[in-house]
PDB file of C-alpha atoms in Angstrom:
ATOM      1  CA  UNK A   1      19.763 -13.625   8.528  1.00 83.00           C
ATOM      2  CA  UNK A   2      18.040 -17.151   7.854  1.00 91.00           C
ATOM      3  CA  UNK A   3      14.703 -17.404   5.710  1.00 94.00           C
ATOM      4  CA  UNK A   4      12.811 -17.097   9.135  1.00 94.00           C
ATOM      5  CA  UNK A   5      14.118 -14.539  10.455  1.00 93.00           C
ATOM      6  CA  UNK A   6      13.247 -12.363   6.935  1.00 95.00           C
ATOM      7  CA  UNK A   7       9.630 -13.937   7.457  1.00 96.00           C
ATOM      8  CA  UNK A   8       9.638 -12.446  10.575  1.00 94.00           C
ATOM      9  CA  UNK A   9      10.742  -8.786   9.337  1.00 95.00           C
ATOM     10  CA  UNK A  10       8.557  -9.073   6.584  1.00 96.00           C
ATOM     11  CA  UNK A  11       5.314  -9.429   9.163  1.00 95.00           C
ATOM     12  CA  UNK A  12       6.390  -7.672  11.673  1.00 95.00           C
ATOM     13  CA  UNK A  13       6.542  -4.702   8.709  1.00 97.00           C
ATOM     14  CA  UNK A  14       2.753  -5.362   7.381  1.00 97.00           C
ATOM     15  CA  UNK A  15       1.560  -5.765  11.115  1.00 95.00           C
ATOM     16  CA  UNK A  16       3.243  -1.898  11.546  1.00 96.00           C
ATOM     17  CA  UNK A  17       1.689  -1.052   7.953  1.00 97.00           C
ATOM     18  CA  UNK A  18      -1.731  -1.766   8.538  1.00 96.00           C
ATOM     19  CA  UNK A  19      -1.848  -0.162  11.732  1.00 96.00           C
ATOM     20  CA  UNK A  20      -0.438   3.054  10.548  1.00 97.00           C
ATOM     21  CA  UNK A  21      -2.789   2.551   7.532  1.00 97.00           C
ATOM     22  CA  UNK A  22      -5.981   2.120   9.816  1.00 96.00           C
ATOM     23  CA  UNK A  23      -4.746   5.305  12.044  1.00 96.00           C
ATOM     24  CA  UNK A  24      -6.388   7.784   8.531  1.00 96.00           C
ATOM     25  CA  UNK A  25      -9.411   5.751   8.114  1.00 95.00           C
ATOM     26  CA  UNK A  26     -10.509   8.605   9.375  1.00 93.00           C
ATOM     27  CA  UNK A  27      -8.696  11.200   8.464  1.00 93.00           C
ATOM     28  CA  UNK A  28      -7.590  10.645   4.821  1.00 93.00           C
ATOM     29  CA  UNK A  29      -8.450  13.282   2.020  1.00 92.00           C
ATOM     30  CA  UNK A  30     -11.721  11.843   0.538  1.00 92.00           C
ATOM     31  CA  UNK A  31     -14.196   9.877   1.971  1.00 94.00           C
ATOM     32  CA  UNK A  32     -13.003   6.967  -0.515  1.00 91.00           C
ATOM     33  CA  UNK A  33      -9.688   7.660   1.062  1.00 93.00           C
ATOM     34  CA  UNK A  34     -11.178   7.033   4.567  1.00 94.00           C
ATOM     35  CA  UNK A  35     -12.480   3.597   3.369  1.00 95.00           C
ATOM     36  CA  UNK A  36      -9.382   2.471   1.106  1.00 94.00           C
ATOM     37  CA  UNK A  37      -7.502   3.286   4.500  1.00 95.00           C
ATOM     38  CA  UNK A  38      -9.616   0.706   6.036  1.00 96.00           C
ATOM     39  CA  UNK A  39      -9.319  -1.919   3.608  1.00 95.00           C
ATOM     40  CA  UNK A  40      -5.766  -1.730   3.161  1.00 96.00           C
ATOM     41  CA  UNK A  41      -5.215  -1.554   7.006  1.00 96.00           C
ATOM     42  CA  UNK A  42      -6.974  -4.949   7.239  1.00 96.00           C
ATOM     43  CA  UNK A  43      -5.327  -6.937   4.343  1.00 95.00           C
ATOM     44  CA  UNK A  44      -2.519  -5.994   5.821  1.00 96.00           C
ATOM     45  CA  UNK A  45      -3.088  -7.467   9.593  1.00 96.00           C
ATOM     46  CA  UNK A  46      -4.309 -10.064   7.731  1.00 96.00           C
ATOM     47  CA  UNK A  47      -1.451 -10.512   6.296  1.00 96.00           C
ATOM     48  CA  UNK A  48       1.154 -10.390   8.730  1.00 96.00           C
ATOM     49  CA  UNK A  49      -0.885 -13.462  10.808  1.00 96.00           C
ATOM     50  CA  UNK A  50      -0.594 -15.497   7.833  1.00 96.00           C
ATOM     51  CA  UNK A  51       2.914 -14.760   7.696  1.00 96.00           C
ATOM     52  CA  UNK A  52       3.705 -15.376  11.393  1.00 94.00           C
ATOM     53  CA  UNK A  53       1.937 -18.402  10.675  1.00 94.00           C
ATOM     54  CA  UNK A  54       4.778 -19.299   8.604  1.00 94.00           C
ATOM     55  CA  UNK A  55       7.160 -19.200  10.571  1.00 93.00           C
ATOM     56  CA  UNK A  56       6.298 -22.715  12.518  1.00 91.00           C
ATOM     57  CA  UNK A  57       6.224 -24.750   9.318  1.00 93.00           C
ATOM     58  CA  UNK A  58       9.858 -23.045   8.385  1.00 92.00           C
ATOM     59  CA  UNK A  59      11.848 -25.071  10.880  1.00 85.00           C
ATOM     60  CA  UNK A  60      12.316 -22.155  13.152  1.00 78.00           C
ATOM     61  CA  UNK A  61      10.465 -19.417  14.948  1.00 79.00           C
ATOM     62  CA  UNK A  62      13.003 -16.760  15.675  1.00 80.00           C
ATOM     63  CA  UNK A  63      10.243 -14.911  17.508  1.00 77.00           C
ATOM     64  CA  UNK A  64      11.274 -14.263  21.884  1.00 73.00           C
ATOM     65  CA  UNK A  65       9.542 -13.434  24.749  1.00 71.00           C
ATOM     66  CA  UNK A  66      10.770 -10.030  24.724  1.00 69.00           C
ATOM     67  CA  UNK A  67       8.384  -9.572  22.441  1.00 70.00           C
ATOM     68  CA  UNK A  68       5.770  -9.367  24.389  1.00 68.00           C
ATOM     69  CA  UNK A  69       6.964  -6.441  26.665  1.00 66.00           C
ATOM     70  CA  UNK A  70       9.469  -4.505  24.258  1.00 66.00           C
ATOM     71  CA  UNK A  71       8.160  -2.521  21.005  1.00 70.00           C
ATOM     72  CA  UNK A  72      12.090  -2.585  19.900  1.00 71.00           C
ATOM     73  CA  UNK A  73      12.380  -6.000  18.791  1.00 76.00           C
ATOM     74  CA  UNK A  74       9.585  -5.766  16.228  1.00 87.00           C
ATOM     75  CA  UNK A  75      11.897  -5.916  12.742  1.00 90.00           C
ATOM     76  CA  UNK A  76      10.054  -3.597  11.650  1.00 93.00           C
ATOM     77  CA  UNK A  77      11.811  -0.072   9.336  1.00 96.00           C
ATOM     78  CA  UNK A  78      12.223   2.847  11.645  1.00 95.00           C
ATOM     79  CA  UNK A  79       9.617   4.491   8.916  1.00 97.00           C
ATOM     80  CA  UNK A  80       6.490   3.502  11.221  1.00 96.00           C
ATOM     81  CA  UNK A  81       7.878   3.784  14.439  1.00 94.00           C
ATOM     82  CA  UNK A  82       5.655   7.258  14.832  1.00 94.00           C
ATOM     83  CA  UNK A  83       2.160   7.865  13.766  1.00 96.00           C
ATOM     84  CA  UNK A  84       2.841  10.020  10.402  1.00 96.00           C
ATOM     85  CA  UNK A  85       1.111  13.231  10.680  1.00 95.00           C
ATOM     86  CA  UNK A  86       1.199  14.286   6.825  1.00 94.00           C
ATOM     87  CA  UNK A  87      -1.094  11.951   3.935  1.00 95.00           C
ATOM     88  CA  UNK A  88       2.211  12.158   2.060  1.00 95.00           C
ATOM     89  CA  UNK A  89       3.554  10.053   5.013  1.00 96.00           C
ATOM     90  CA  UNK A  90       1.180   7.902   4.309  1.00 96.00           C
ATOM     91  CA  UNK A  91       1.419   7.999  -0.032  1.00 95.00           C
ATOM     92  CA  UNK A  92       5.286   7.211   0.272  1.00 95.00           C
ATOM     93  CA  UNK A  93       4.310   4.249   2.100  1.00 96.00           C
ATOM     94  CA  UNK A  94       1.670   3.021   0.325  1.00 95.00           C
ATOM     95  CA  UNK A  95       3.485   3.438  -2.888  1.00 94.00           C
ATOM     96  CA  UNK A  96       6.953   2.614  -2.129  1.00 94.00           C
ATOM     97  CA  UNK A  97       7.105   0.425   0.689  1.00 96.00           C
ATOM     98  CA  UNK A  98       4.223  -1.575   0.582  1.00 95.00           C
ATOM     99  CA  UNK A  99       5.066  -1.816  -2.986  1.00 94.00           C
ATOM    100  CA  UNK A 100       8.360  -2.988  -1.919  1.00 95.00           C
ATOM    101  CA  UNK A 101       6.797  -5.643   0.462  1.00 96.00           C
ATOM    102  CA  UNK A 102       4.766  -7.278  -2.520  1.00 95.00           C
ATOM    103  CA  UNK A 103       7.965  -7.854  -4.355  1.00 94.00           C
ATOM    104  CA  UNK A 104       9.380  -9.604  -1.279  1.00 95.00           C
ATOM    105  CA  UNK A 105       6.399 -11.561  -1.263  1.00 96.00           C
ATOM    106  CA  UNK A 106       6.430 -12.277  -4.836  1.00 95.00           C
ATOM    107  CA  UNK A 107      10.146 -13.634  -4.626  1.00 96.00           C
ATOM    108  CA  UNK A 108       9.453 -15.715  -1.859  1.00 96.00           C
ATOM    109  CA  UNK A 109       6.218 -17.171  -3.689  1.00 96.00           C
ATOM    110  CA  UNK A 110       8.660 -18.249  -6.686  1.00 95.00           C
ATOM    111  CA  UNK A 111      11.504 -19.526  -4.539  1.00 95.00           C
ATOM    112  CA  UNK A 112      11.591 -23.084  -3.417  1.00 94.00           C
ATOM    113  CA  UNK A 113       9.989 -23.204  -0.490  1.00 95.00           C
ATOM    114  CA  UNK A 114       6.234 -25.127  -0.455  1.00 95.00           C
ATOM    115  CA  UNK A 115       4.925 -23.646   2.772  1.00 95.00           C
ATOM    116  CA  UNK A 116       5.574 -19.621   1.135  1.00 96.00           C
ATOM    117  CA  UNK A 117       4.644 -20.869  -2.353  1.00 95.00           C
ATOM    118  CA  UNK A 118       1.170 -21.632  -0.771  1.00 94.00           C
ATOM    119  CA  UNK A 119       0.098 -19.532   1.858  1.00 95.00           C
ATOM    120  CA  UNK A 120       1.518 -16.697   0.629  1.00 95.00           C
ATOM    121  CA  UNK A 121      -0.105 -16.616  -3.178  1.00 93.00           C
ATOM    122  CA  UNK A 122      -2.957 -14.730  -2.740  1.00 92.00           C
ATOM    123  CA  UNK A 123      -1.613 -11.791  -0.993  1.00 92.00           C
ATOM    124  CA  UNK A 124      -0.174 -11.105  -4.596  1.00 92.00           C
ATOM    125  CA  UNK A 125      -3.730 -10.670  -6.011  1.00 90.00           C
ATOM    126  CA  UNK A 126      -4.836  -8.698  -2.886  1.00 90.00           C
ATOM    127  CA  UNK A 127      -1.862  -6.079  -2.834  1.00 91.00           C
ATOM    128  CA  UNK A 128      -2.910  -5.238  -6.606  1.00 90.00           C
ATOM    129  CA  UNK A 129      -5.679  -2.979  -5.526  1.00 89.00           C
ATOM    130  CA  UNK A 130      -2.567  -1.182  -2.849  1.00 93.00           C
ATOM    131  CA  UNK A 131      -0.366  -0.666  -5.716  1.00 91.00           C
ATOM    132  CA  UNK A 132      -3.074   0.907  -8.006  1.00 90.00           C
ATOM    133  CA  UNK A 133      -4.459   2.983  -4.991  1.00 92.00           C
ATOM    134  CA  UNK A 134      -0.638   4.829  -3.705  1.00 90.00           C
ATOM    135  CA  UNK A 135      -0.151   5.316  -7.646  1.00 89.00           C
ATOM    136  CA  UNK A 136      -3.036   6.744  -8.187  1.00 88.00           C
ATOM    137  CA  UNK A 137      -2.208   9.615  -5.151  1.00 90.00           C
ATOM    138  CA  UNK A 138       1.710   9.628  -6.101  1.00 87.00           C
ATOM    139  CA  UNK A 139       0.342  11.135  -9.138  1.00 87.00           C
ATOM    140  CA  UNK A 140      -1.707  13.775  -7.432  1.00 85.00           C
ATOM    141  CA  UNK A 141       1.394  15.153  -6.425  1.00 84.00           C
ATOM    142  CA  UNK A 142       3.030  14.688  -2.571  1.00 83.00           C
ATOM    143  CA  UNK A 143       6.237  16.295  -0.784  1.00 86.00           C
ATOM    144  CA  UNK A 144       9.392  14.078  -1.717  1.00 88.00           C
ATOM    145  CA  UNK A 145      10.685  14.371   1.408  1.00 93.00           C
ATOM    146  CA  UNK A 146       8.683  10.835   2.800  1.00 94.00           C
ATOM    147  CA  UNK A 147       9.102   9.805  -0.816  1.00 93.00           C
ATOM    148  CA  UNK A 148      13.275  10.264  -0.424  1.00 94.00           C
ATOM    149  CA  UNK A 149      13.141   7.910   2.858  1.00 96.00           C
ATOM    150  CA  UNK A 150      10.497   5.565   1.653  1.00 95.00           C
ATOM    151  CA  UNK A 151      13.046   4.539  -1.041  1.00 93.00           C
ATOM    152  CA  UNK A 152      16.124   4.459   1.269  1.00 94.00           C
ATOM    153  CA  UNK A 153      14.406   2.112   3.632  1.00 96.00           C
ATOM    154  CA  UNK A 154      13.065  -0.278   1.147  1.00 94.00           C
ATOM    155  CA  UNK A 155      16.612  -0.271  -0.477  1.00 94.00           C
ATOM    156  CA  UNK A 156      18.486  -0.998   2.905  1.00 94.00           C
ATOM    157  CA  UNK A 157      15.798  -3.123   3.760  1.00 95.00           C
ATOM    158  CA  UNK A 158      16.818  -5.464   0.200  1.00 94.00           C
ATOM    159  CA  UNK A 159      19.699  -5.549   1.427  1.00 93.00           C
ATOM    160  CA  UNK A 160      23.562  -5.642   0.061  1.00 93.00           C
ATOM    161  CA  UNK A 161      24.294  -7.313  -3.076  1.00 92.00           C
ATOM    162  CA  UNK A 162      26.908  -9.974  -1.361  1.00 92.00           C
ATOM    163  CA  UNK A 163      23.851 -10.195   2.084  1.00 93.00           C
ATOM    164  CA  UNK A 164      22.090 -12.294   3.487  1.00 94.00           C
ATOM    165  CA  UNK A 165      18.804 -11.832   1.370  1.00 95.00           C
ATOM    166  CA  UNK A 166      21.594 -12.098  -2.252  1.00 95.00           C
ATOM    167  CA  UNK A 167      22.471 -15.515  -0.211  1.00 95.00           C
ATOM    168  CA  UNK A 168      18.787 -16.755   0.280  1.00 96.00           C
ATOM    169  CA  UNK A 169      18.298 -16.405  -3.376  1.00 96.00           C
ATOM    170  CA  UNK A 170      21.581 -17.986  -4.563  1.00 95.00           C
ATOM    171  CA  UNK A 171      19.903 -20.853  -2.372  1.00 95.00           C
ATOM    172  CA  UNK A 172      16.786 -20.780  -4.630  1.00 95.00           C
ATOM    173  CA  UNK A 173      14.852 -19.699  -1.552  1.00 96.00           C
ATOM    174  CA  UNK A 174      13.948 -16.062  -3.030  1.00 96.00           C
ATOM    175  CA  UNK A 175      13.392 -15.956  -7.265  1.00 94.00           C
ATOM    176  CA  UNK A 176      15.124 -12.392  -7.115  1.00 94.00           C
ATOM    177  CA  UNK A 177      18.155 -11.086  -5.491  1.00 94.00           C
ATOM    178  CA  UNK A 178      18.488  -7.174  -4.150  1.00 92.00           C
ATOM    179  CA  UNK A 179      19.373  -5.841  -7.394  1.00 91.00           C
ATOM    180  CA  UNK A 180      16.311  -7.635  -9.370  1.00 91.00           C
ATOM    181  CA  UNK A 181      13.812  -6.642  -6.212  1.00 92.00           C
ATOM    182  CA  UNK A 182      14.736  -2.825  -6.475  1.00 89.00           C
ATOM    183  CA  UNK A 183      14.310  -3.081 -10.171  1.00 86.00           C
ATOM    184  CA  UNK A 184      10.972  -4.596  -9.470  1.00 82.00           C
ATOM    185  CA  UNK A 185       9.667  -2.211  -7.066  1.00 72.00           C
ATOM    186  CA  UNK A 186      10.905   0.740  -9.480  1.00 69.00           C
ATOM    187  CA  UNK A 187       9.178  -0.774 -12.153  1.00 65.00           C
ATOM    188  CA  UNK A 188       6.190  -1.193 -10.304  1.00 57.00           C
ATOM    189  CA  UNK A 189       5.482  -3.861 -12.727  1.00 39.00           C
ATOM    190  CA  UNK A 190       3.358  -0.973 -14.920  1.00 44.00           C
ATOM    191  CA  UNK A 191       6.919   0.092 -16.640  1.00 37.00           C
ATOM    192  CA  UNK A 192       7.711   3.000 -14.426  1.00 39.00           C
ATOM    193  CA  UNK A 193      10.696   3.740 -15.960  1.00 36.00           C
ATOM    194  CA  UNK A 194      13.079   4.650 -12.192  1.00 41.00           C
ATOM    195  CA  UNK A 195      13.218   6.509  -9.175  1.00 47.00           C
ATOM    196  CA  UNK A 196      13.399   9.590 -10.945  1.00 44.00           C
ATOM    197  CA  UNK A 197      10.073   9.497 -12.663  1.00 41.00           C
ATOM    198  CA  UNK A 198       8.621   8.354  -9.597  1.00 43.00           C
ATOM    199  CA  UNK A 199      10.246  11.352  -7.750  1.00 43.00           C
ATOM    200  CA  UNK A 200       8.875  13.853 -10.412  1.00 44.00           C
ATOM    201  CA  UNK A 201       5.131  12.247 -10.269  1.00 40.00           C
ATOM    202  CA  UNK A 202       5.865  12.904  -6.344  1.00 42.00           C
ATOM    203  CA  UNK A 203       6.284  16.971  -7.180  1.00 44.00           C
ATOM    204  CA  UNK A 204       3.859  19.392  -6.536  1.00 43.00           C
ATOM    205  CA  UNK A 205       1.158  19.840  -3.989  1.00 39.00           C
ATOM    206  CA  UNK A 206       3.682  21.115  -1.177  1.00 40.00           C
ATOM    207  CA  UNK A 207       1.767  23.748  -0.328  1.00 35.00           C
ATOM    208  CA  UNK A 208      -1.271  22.870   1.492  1.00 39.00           C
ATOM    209  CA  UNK A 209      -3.019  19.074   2.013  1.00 44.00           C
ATOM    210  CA  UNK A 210      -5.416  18.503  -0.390  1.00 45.00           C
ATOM    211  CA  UNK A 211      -9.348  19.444   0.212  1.00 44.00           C
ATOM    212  CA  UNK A 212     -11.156  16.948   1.756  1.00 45.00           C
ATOM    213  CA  UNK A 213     -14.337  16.035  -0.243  1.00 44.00           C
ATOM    214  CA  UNK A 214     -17.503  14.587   1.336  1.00 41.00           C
ATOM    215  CA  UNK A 215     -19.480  15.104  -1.214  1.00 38.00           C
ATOM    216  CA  UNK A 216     -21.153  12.159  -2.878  1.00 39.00           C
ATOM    217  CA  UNK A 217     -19.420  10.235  -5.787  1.00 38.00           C
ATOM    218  CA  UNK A 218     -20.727   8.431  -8.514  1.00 33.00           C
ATOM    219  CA  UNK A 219     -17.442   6.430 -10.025  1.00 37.00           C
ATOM    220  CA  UNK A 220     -18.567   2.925 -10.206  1.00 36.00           C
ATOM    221  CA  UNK A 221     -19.421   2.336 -14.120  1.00 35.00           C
ATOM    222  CA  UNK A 222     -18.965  -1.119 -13.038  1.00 35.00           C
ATOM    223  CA  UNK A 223     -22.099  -0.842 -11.546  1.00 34.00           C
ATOM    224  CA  UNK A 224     -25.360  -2.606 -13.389  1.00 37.00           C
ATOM    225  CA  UNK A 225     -26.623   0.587 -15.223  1.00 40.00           C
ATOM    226  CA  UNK A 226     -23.680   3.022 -13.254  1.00 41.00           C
ATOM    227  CA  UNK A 227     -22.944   4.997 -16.382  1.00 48.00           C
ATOM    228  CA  UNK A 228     -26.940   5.807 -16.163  1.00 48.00           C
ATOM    229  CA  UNK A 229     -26.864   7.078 -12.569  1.00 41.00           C
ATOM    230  CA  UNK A 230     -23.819   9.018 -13.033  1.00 48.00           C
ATOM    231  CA  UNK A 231     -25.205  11.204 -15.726  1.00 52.00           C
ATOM    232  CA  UNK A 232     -28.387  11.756 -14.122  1.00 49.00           C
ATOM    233  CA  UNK A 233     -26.883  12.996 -10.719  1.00 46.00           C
ATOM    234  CA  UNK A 234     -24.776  15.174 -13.008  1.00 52.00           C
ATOM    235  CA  UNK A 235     -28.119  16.826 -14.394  1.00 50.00           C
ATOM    236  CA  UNK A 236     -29.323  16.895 -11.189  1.00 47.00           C
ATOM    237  CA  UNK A 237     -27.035  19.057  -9.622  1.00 47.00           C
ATOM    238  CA  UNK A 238     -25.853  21.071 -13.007  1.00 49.00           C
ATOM    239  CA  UNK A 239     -25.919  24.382 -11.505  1.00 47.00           C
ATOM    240  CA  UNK A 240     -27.627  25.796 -14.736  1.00 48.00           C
ATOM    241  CA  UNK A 241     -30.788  23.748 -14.011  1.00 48.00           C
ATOM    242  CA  UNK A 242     -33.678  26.092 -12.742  1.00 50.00           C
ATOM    243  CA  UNK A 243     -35.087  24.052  -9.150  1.00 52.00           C
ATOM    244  CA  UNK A 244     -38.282  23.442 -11.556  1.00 53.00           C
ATOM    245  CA  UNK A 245     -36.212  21.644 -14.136  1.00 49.00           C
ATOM    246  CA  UNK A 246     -34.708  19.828 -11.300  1.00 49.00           C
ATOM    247  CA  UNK A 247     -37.771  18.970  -9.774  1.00 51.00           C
ATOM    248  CA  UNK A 248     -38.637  17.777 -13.346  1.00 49.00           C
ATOM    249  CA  UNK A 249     -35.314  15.622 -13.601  1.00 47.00           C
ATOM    250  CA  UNK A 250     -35.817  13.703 -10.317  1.00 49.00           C
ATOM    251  CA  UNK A 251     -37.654  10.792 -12.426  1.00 48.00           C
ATOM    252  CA  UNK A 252     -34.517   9.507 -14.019  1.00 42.00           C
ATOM    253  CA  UNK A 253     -32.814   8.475 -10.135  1.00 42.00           C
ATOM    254  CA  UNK A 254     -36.037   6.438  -9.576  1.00 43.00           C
TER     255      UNK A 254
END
């Protein structure tokens, strides 16, 4: 496998990403769900064109024709070659394999090669907000059975230690070799100690999906003066008001 041809993989795998991704913008958990979906669905189409722009500039575009007319020669892992039908489907990838991706990205932006040094930076900054989001829902708690083949793909997908991707960085290509990019994606660069922790964050809600909330949400401190609105829709709908002492309250979300 040359440089391209892991270019390729690598967009062909965030093309199949965000689609999957934009298939529960509608469907996810939580409204906020619904629109991280969304946004993650789009950086990562957005994504993969930058990287199949790449591939021109490399020397050699191992893309055919057959392309065109055959779903089976996408490079893509076997993980989204169905529509997952379970959010923890959707967790595993967000939090392992997209994960997993950034690394890649991040080894090819400290290789050697100009062209992936530049176009390829700011996807680093972007796929920050991914890896905070699948944490944040591996935590929730999600089956481990996604979680089990998230990890073996990304794993195979690094490759051998004596491969071709170990070969691209003894070149200087890639920064990291298959060992150092499954440390790095178990590390999650927040010191996640290994698999197994990420496993055990992975156990518990097996029994049902979680509840999907459409009620309004007030989590944006950021906001100018967000800490202010929060509390007051908190008084406003504090079931121990009387509706007069709402009706009193409604001033302070003026």
């Amino acid at each position: 496998m040359s440089l391209p041809d892991l270019v390729l993989s690598l967009a062909d795998n965030k093309q199949m990403l965000g689609l999957r991704y934009a298939e529960w913008a509608t469907r996810a958990p939580s409204l906020e769900a619904d629109i991280a979906a969304a946004a993650m669905g789009l950086d990562d189409l957005g994504h993969s064109r930058v990287l199949y722009g790449c591939l021109e500039p490399l020397g050699a575009d191992p893309r055919g024709t057959e392309r065109e007319s055959d779903a089976a020669s996408l490079r893509n892992l076997p993980y989204f070659d169905e529509p997952w039908t379970e959010w923890s489907q959707f967790v595993a990838a967000n939090a392992i394999l997209d994960t997993a991706f950034t690394v890649m990205i991040e080894a090819c932006v400290t290789g050697s090669v100009e062209v992936l040094q530049h176009r390829l930076r700011k996807m680093l900054m972007e796929e920050r907000y991914h890896f905070l989001h699948g944490r944040s829902w591996l935590r929730s708690g999600i089956e481990t059975g996604p979680l089990n083949r998230a990890w073996q793909e990304a794993i195979e997908w690094f490759g051998p230690p004596d491969g071709d991707t170990a070969r691209l960085h003894r070149e200087g290509k890639l920064s990291m070799g298959p060992a150092e990019l499954t440390s790095r994606r178990a590390d999650g660069n927040e010191g996640t100690a290994n698999r197994s922790r990420l496993e055990a964050m992975g156990r518990g809600t097996q029994a049902r999906p979680p509840r999907r909330d459409r009620r309004p949400h007030f989590r944006h401190a950021a906001w100018p003066g967000g800490e202010e609105v929060r509390a007051a829709h908190r008084r406003e709908t504090s079931r121990d008001l009387t509706p007069a002492a709402r009706t009193a309250r409604r001033g302070t979300l003026r």
